[in-house]
Every structure is written in structure tokens, then in C-alpha cells.
Coordinates of C-alpha atoms in Angstrom, one line a residue:
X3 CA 0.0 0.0 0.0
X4 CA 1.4 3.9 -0.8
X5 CA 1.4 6.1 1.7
X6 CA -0.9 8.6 1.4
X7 CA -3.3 6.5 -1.1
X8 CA -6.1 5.3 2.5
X9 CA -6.5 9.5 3.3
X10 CA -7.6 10.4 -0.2
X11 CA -9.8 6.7 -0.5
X12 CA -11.3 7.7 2.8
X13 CA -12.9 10.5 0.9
X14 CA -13.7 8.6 -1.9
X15 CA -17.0 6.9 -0.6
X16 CA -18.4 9.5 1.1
X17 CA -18.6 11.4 -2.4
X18 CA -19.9 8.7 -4.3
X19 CA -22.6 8.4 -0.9
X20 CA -23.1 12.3 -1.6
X21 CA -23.6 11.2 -5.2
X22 CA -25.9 9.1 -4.2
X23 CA -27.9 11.0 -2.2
X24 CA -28.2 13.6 -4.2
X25 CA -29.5 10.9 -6.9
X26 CA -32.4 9.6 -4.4
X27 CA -33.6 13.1 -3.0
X28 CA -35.0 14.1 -6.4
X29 CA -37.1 11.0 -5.9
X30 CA -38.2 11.8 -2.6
X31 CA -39.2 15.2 -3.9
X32 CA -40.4 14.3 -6.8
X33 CA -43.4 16.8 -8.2
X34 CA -45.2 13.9 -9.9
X35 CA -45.8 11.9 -7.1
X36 CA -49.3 11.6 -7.3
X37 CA -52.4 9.0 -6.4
X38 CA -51.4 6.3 -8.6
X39 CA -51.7 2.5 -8.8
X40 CA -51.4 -0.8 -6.1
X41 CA -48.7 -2.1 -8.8
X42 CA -46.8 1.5 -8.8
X43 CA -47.1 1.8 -4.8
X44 CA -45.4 -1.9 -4.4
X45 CA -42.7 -0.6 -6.7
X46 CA -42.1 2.3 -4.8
X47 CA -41.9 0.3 -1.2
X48 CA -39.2 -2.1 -2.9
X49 CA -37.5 0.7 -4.0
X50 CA -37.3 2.6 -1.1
X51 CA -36.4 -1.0 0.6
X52 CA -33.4 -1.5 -1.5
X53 CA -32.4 2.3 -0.9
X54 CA -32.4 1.6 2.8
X55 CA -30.1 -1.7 2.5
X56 CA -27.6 0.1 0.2
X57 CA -27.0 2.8 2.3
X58 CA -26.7 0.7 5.2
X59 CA -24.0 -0.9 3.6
X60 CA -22.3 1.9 2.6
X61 CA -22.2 2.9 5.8
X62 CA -20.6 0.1 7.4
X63 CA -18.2 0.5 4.0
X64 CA -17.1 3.8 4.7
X65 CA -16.4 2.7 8.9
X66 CA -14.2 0.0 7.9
X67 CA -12.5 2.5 5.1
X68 CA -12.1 4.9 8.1
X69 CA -10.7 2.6 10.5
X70 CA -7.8 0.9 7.8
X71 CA -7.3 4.6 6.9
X72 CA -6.7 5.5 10.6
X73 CA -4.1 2.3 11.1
X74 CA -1.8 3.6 8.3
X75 CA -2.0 7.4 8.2
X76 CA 0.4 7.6 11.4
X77 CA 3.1 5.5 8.9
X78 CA 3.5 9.0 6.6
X79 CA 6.5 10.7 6.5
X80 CA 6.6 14.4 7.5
X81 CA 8.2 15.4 4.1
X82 CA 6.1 13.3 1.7
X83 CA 3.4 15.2 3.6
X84 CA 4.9 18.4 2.6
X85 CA 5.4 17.2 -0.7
X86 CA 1.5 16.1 -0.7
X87 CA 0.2 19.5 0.9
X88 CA 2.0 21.5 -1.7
X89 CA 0.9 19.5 -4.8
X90 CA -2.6 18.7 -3.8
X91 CA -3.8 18.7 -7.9
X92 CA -1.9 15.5 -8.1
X93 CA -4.1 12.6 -8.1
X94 CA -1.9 9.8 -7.0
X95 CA -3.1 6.2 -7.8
X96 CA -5.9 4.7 -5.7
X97 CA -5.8 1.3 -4.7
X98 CA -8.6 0.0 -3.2
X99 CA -9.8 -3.3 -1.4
X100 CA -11.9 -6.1 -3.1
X101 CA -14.6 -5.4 -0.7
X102 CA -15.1 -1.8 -1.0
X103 CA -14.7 -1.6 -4.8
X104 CA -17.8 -4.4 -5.0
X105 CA -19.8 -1.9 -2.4
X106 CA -18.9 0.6 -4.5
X107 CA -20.6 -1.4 -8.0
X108 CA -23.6 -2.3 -6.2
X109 CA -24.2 1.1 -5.1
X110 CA -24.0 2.6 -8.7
X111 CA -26.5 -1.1 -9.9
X112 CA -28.6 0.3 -7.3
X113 CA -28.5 3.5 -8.2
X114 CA -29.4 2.9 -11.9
X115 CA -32.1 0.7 -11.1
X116 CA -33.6 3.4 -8.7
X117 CA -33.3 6.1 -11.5
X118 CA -35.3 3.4 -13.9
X119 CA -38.0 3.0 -11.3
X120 CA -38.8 6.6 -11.3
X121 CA -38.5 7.3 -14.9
X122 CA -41.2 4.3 -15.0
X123 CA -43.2 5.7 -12.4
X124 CA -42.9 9.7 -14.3
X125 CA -44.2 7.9 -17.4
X126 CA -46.9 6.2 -15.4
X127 CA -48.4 9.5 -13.6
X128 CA -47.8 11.5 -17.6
X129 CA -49.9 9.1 -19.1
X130 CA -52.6 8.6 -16.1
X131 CA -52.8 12.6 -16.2
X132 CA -53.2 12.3 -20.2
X133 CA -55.8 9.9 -19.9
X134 CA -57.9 12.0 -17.4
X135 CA -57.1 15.5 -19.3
X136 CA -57.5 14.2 -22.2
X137 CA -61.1 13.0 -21.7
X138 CA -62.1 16.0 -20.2
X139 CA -60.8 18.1 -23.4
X140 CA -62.2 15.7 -26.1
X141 CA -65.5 15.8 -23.7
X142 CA -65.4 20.0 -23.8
X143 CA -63.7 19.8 -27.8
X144 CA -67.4 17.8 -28.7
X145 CA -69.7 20.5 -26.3
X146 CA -68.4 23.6 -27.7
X147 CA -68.3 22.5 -31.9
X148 CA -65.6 24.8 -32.7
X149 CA -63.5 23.8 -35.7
X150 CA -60.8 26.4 -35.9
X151 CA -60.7 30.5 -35.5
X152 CA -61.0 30.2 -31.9
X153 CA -60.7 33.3 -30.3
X154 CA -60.5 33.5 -26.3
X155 CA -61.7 37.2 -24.4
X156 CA -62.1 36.8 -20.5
X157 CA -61.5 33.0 -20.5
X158 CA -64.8 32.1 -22.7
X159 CA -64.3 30.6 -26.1
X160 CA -65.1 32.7 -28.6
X161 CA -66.0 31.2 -31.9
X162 CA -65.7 32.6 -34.9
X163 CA -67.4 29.2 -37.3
X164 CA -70.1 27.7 -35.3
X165 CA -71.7 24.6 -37.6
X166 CA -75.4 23.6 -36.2
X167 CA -77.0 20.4 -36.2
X168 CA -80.5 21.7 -37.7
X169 CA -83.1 19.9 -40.0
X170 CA -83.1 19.7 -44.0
X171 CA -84.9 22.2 -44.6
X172 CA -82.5 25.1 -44.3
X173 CA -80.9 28.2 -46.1
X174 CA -77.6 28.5 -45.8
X175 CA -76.8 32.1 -45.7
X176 CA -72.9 33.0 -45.9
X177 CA -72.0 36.5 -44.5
X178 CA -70.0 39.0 -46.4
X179 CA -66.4 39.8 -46.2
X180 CA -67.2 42.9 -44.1
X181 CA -68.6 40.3 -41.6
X182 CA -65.4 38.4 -40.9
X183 CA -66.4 35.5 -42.8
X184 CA -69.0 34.0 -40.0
X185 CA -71.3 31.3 -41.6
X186 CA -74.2 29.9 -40.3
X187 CA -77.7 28.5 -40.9
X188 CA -80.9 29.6 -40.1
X189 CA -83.8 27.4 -40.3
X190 CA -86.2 29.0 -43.2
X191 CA -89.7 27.9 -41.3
X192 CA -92.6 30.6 -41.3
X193 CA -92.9 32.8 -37.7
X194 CA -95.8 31.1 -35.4
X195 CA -98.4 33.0 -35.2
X196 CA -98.6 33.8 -31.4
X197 CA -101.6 34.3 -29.0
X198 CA -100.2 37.4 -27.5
X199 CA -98.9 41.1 -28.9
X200 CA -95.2 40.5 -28.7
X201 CA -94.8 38.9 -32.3
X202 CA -95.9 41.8 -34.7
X203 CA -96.3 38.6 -37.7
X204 CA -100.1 38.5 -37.2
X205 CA -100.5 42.4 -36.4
X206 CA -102.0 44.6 -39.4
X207 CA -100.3 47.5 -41.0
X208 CA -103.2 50.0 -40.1
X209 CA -103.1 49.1 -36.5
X210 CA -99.8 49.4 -36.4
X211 CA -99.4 52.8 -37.6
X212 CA -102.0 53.2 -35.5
X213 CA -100.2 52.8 -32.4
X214 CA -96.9 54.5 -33.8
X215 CA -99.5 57.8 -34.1
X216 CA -100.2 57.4 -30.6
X217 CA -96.8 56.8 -29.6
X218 CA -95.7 60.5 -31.3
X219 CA -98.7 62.6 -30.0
X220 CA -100.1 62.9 -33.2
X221 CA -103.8 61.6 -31.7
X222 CA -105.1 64.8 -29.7
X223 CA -108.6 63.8 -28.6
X224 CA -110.5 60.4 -28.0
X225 CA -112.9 61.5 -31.4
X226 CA -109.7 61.3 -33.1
X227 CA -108.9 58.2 -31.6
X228 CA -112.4 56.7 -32.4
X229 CA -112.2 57.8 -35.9
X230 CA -108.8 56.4 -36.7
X231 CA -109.9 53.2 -35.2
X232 CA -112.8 52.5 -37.4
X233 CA -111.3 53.1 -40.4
X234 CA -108.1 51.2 -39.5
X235 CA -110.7 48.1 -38.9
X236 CA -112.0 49.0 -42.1
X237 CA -108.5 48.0 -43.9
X238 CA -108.6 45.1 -41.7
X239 CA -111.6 43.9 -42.4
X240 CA -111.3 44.1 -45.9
X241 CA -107.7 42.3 -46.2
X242 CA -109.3 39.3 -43.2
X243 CA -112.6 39.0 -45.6
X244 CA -110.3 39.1 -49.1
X245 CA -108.2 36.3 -47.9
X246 CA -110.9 34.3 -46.9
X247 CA -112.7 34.2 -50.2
X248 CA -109.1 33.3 -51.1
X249 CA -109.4 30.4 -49.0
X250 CA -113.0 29.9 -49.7
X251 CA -113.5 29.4 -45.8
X252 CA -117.0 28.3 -45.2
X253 CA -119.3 31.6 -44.4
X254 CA -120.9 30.1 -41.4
X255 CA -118.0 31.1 -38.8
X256 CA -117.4 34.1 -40.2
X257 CA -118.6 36.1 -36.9
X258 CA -116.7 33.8 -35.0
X259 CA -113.2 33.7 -36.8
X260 CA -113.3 37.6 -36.6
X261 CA -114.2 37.9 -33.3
X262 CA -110.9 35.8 -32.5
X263 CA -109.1 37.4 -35.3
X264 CA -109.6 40.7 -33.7
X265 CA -108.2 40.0 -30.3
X266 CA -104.4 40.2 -31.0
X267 CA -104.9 43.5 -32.7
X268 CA -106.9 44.8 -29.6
X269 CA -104.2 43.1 -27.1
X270 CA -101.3 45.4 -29.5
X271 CA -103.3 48.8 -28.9
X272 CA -103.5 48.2 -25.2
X273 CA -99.8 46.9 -24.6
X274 CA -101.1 43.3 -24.2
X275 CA -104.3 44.7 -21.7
X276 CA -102.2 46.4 -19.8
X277 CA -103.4 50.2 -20.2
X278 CA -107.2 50.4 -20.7
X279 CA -108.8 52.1 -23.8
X280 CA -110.8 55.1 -23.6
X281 CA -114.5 55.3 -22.7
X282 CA -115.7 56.8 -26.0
X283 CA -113.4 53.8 -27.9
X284 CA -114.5 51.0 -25.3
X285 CA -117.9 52.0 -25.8
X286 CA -117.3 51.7 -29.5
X287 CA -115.5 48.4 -29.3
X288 CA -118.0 47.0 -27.4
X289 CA -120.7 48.1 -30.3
X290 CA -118.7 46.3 -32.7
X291 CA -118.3 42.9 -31.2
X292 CA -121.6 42.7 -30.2
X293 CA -122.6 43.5 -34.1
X294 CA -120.2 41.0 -35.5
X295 CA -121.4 38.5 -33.7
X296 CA -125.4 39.3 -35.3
X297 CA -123.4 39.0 -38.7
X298 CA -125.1 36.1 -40.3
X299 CA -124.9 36.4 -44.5
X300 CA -124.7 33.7 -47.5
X301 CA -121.3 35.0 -48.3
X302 CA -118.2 36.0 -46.5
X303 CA -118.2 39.1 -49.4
X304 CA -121.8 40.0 -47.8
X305 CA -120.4 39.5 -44.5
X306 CA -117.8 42.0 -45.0
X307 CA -119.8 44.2 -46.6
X308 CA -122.5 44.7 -43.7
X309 CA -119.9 45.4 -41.5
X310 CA -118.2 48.1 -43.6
X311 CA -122.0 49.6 -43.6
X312 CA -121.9 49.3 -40.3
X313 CA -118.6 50.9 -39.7
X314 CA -119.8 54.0 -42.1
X315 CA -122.7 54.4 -40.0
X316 CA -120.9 54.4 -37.0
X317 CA -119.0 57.4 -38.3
X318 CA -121.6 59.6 -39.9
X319 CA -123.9 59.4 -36.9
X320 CA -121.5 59.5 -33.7
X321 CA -119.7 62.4 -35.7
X322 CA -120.7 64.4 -38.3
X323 CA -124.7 63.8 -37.8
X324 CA -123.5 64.6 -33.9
X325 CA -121.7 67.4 -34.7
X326 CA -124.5 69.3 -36.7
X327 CA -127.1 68.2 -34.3
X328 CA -125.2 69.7 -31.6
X329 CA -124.3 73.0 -33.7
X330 CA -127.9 73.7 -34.1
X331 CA -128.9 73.0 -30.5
X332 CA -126.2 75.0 -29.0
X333 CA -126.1 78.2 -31.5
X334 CA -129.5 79.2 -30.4
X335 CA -128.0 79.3 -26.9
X336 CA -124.8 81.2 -28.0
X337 CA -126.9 83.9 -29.8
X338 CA -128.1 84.7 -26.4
X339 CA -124.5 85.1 -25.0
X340 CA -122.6 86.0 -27.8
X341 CA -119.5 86.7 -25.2
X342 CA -117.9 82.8 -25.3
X343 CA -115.4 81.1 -23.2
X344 CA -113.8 78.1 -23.9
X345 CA -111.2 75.8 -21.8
X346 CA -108.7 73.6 -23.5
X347 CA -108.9 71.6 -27.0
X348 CA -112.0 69.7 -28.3
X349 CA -113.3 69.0 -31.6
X350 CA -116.9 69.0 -31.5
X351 CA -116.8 72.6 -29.3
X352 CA -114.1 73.9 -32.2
X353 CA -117.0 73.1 -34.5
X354 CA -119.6 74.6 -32.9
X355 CA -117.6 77.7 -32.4
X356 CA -116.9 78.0 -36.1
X357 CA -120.8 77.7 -37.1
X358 CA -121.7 80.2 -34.7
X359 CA -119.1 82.7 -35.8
X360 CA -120.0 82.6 -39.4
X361 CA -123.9 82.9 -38.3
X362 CA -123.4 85.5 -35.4
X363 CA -120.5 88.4 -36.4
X364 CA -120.1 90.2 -32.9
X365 CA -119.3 87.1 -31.1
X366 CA -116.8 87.4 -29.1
X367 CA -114.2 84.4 -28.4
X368 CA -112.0 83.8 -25.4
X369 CA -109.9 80.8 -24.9
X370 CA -108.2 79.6 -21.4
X371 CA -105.4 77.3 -21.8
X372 CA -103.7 75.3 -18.9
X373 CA -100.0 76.3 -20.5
X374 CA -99.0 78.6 -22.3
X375 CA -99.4 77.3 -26.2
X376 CA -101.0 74.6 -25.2
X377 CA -103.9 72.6 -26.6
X378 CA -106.0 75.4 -26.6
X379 CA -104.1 77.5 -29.5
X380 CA -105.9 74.9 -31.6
X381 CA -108.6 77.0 -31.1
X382 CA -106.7 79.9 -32.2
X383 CA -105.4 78.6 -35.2
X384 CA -108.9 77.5 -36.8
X385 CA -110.0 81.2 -35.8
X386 CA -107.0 82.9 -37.2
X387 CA -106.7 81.0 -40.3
X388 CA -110.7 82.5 -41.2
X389 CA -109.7 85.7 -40.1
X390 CA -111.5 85.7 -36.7
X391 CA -110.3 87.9 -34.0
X392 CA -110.0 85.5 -30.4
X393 CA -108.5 86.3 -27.1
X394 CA -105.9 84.1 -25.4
X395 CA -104.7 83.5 -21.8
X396 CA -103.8 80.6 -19.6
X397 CA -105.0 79.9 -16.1
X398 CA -103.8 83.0 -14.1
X399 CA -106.2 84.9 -16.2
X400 CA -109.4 83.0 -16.1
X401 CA -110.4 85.4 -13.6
X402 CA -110.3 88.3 -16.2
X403 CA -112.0 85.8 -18.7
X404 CA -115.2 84.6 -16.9
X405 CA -115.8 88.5 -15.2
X406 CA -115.7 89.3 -19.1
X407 CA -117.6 86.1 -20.5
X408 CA -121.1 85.6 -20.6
X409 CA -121.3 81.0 -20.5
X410 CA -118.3 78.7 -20.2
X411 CA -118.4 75.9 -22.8
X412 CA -116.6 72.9 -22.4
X413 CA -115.8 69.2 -23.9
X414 CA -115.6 65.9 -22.5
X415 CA -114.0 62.5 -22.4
X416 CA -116.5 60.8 -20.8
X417 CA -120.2 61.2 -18.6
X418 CA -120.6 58.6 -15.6
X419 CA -124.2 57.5 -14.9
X420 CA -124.6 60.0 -11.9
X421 CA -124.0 62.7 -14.2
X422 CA -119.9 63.6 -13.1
X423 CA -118.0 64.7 -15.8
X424 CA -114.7 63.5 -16.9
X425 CA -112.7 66.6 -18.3
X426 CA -109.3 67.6 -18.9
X427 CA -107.2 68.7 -16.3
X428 CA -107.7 72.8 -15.4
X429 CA -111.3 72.0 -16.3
X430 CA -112.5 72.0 -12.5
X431 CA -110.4 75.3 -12.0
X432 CA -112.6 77.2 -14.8
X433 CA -115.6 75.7 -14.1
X434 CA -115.0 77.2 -10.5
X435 CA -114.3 80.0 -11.4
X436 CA -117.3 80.6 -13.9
X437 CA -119.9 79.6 -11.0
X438 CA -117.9 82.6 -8.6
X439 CA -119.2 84.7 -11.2
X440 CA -122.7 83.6 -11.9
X441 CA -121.6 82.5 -15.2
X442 CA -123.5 78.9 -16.7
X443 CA -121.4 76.2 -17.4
X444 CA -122.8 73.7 -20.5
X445 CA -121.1 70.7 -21.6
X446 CA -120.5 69.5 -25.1
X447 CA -120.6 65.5 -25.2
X448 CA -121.9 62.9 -28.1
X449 CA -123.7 59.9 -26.6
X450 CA -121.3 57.8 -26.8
X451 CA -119.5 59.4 -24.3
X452 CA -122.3 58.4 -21.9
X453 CA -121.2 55.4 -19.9
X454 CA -122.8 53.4 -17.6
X455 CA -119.8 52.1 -15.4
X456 CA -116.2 52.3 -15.3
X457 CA -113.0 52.7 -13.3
X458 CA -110.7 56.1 -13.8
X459 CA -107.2 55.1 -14.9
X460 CA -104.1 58.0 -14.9
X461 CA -103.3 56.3 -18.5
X462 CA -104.8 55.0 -21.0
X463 CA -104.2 53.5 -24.5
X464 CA -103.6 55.6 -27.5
X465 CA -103.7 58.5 -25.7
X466 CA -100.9 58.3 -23.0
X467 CA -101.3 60.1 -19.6
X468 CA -105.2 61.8 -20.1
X469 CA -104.9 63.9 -16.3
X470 CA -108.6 63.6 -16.3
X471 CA -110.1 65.4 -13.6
X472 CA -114.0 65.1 -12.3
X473 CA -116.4 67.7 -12.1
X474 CA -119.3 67.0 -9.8
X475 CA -122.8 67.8 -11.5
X476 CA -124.0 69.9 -9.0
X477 CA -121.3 72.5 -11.1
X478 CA -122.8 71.5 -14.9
X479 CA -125.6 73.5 -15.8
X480 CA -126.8 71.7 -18.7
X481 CA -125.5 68.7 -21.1
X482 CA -125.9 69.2 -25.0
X483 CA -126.1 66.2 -26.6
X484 CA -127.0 65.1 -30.7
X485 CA -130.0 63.9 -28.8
X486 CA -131.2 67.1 -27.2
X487 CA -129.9 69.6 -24.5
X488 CA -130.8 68.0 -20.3
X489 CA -129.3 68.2 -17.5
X490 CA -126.2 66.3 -15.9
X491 CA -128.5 63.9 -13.6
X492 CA -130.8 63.1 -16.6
X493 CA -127.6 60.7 -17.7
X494 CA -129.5 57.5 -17.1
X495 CA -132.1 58.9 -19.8
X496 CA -129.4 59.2 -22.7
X497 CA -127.9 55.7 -21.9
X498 CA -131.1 53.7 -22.0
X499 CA -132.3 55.7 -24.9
X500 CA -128.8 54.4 -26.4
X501 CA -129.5 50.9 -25.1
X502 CA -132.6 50.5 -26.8
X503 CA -131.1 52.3 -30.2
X504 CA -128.3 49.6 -30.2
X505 CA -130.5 46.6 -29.7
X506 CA -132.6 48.0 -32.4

């Protein structure tokens, strides 16, 4: 043995035990050790067995290799010490025992095989995680049907060619280049005809610019509103009774199908029943049902043609037979006045107004208006535009108007069966204010503007918010009707005169 040779082999096995170590603790720490297998967990036991025995043996390898190297380090010579302290690069020749060099080749066998096992047990977790991940992707690839373009904003998959499992009969429709290429297919079946106003498919054109008229504030007054309504069922009724003959649908249920067909078209005018209609128009509605349900002709062209008879009727003798009947009544009265005011806008007063200016030249005309250029400059206008002189001032002068007037007149929406009158709002404030001064307050109403019952609403249809106001009918001095002139509690008389004229 050389001198010097057992100090350096001493520190020979403790490196290749530091090797070693460093080999095992990556797979003590190893980041894939996950749940896995029985099979993998009885691999890793025998590994960790076999670690154990090796580096108990290395152990008692490196006490022995201490103890020999302790024997024989005492036998160096001072000056090959020197010699080894001041060439310590040197690596002299290592010569070392049977029984630590086959230590030495198990230990790097048992390293190896350690290595193998947890390259074998990586692969194992890899392809267990594959098999789990990749289910769950091929699972979410099949939900979502995205082919390619895939565009991801806030973690949600954003496709830009979605395909469709739809039925045969489809159009294709291909987008533009403006639209980024996106294709898809839309199902070319008809829109279902639905029971409520939502779906506009089953709506008529007239009623629907009906509504949009309403919507603008183009509709004024509930005459206006009555008027529009009848003849918008007039182009209803004549497109319905066209496309029956078309369909040469039996005449029998003619009353019945258009009963049912005019539902929807009444639930899109009330917003699906959720604002009312007006009295004068509910009144009027009610008229007409009941008379379609009478109709009982040969034809569905004679069908259609009594109820356009009866929709003619309707207008000539609630408006312009109304409105002349009411002219000549109310004249007379006017001739005894001559000094005429008038609060806010309504169309059968305007008329009357106009009659008795052009019969009666030193009438004098004075209209109150809740706001300035309000509804009332209606009134104005018509009088201007025939070269009429007529005075103008809101509420803070309808004082000065009724201590200068000589009879209020005023319109209407409506006359309850205990002879109140529904008015506009400002109406009670003039009406007040004509009684202060001894001044006689007549009303202007058609009769069907008499109802028996109701309940006030803030809104209604067609006409947005009305601010109705009521004026009791101790304040009315008379009621001019197309019938004849009465007082407010004779109401009862003009509604069952009406119910026996309807049942006629």
C-alpha cells in the first residue's frame, strides 16, 4: 500500500454516498408523485427497501474504510506530507480493497435501477394525467363545436365558425367579407303565429301605424282616436274578408273567426291589456263585437260588406250627424250670450264655435289654456286662419276671462251615470271660477261618451297620460247632446235611450 493513497480513498466513498444521495432526493421530492396504482405503490416500497439496504452498507463500508485509513496514516513521512500538501492537484493512484470496490458497483447497480423505477413511475403519472385530461378536453372539444378561429376574451371561447345540427330544410346564408367570414344556418320555417302582442307577424299594418301615431302625440282627442280606429278596422276587415274568399273558408263562422281574429290586434293597442282604452273607444269596441257577432250572411263578401255599412254608420252618426245636431242646439243658446269662453282643445266645441261665428258676427271668443301654447291654441289657429279675432290667456287669467264672459263651454271625455264629468285637467279650476261669477257652465258630449260604469285610470291607451279630472254635476248646468240639450243627472235617460237604439 502507498502512503498517502487510504486519506484520499477515505474520501472517496463519502462522495460517491453524496452522489448518491443527491440521486435519491430528487425522488423523494419528486413533483409527480401523485395518487397512482397498487402495482406503482409496491414498486415504490421495494425501491425505497433496496435504498435503505444500500446505504446501510455503505455505511458500514465507509467505517471499515475509516478505521484501515486510521491504522496507516500515522506511517507518513513528514516530508512526503509536505510534498502532498503542496501539490494537492496530483491525483496519485488509488488502490482500493476487493470489498469496498464491489460496495462501490452495487451502489451505482442500485443507483441505476432506482433512476429506472422513477423514470417508470414519471411515465406512469404522464400518461394517467393524459388519460384524465384528455377525456375531459375531447368531452369539452365535442360541447363547444368549434372547428378552428378560436378566439378567447375573459377565458370564454369565442367562436368565430359555429356549424349547427339543424333539420333539412335550411338556407344556408354565408355573411360577407365585411362580416369576418361568420357562416351559419338559419332554419327557413314561417314565424308562429302567437296568441299574445309581442310577435308583430299577425298584427295589421293599419293598426300598427296606429299605435306608432299614438306613440308620437299625433292623436289629440279620443274623437280622433275613435275615428282612426274604425277606419283602420276597415282596412282590416277588408284584407281578413279578401283572404278568406281566397281560401273559400266556409261563411258560417265568419262572426266567430273575426271575433278571435280581432283580439291580438286589440291586445297590441293596449300593450297586451295592460293600459285600458278610452270610454268613447271601449264604448265603441263593445258596439262592434256585439254587431259581429249578429253577422249572419250567404257569403263571406256580404259578411264583409255589412260590417263596412256598419262601420260608415258608426261614423256619420257618432260624428258628423252629432256634430251638426249639436251646432244647431247649441247656436240658439250662443246667440243669447254671444260673449264665449272656452277651456282647453276639443273638436266637437271647435266646430260649434266656427258655425256660430259665421252665423253670429259680434261674437266674441276667449280661450283659457292650462299652459302657455298649449292645446288650446288649436282653437286659435282654426279662428285665425278664417280671419277671426279671439282672445288668449292661460290659467292666471281665467279670472279676467269669466268677469268678461257671458257661458263657459266645455268638452268631454266621458259622462258617468250620476252625471260627473270626466274633463281635462284645469277644467274644474274654470268651471270654478265661472260659478264665482254667476256664469252657466254647458257641456259639449256625443252619446257615446255616456257610460254606464267604469274605473278612472291616470293612463290609457292611444292616448298616453289623459290627467282627467272630475267635475261633480252639481257645477254643470246643462248637457248638450246630438240627442237634445238636459241636465247632468238626466244621464241614465241618454244611456237607456242608447241601449234600446243599439238593440234595435
Amino acid at each position: 500500500m502507498i502512503l498517502g493513497v487510504n486519506n484520499d480513498s477515505t474520501t472517496q466513498p463519502p462522495a460517491s454516498s453524496t452522489h448518491s444521495k443527491e440521486s435519491t432526493k430528487p425522488d423523494d421530492k419528486n413533483p409527480y408523485h401523485k395518487d397512482v396504482t397498487a402495482d406503482d405503490k409496491k414498486a415504490r416500497k421495494a425501491a425505497k427497501a433496496a435504498e435503505k439496504k444500500a446505504r446501510a452498507e455503505k455505511s458500514v463500508a465507509n467505517k471499515a474504510a475509516a478505521a484501515a485509513g486510521s491504522t496507516q496514516q500515522p506511517q507518513k513521512k513528514p516530508e512526503q506530507a509536505g510534498k502532498n500538501q503542496e501539490k494537492p492537484k496530483q491525483e496519485p493512484k488509488q488502490v482500493v480493497p476487493d470489498s469496498t470496490a464491489k460496495l462501490i458497483e452495487e451502489n451505482r447497480q442500485l443507483t441505476k435501477t432506482t433512476e429506472q423505477l422513477a423514470a417508470q413511475m414519471e411515465s406512469l403519472v404522464v400518461v394517467e394525467e393524459t388519460k384524465t385530461n384528455g377525456d375531459l378536453k375531447s368531452a369539452i372539444k365535442k360541447t363547444t363545436g368549434v372547428e378552428k378561429n378560436v378566439r378567447h376574451v375573459h377565458n370564454v371561447i369565442m367562436p368565430s365558425a359555429v356549424t349547427f345540427d339543424l333539420p333539412k330544410n335550411q338556407v344556408k346564408i354565408v355573411a360577407s367579407d365585411s362580416d369576418e367570414g361568420v357562416a351559419s344556418e338559419i332554419e327557413s320555417t314561417a314565424i308562429s303565429q302567437l296568441d299574445d302582442a309581442t310577435c308583430l307577424a299577425h298584427i295589421h299594418p293599419a293598426f300598427l301605424t296606429l299605435l306608432a301615431q299614438s306613440e308620437l302625440e299625433k292623436i289629440p282627442d279620443v274623437e280622433t282616436v275613435c275615428i282612426k280606429f274604425i277606419k283602420a278596422f276597415k282596412e282590416f276587415l277588408r284584407d281578413w274578408t279578401a283572404e278568406r274568399e281566397k281560401n273559400q273558408t266556409e261563411a258560417s263562422s265568419f262572426g266567430h273567426d273575426l271575433d278571435l281574429a280581432i283580439r291580438p290586434q286589440l291586445a297590441h293597442l293596449t300593450q297586451n291589456g295592460h293600459w285600458p282604452l278610452p270610454f268613447a273607444l271601449g264604448n265603441t269596441v263593445r258596439l262592434l263585437k256585439r254587431t259581429i257577432k249578429r253577422v249572419d250572411d250567404q257569403t263571406n263578401a256580404e259578411c264583409g260588406e255589412t260590417l263596412q255599412n256598419y262601420l260608415e254608420d258608426t261614423l256619420s252618426i257618432n260624428f258628423s250627424s252629432a256634430y251638426k245636431a249639436i251646432s244647431q242646439l247649441l247656436v240658439r243658446k250662443i246667440r243669447q250670450f254671444k260673449k264665449v269662453v272656452v277651456f282647453d282643445w276639443c273638436p266637437v266645441v271647435n266646430h260649434v264655435l266656427l258655425d256660430a261665428r259665421e252665423q253670429i258676427e259680434d261674437m266674441q271668443l276667449t280661450v283659457i289654456d292650462a299652459n302657455s301654447s298649449g292645446r288650446g291654441t288649436r282653437h286659435v289657429k282654426s279662428f285665425v286662419d278664417r280671419g277671426y279675432n279671439v282672445k288668449y290667456v292661460t290659467m292666471k287669467g281665467a279670472s279676467w276671462a269669466s268677469r268678461d264672459g257671458a257661458v263657459l263651454i266645455l268638452g268631454c271625455s266621458a259622462i258617468f251615470a250620476n252625471g260627473a264629468v270626466a274633463a281635462q285637467k284645469g277644467a274644474l279650476a274654470s268651471v270654478l271660477t265661472a260659478n264665482h261669477y254667476n256664469i252657466p257652465v254647458i257641456v259639449v258630449a256625443e252619446h257615446f261618451k255616456f257610460i254606464d260604469k267604469g274605473q278612472v285610470y291616470q293612463r290609457v291607451a292611444l292616448l298616453g297620460r289623459q290627467n282627467i279630472e272630475f267635475i261633480q254635476s252639481d257645477l254643470v248646468t246643462a248637457v248638450v247632446t246630438d240627442l237634445r240639450i238636459l241636465g247632468p243627472t238626466s244621464a241614465p235617460a241618454v244611456l237607456k235611450a242608447k241601449a234600446l237604439t243599439d238593440m234595435a
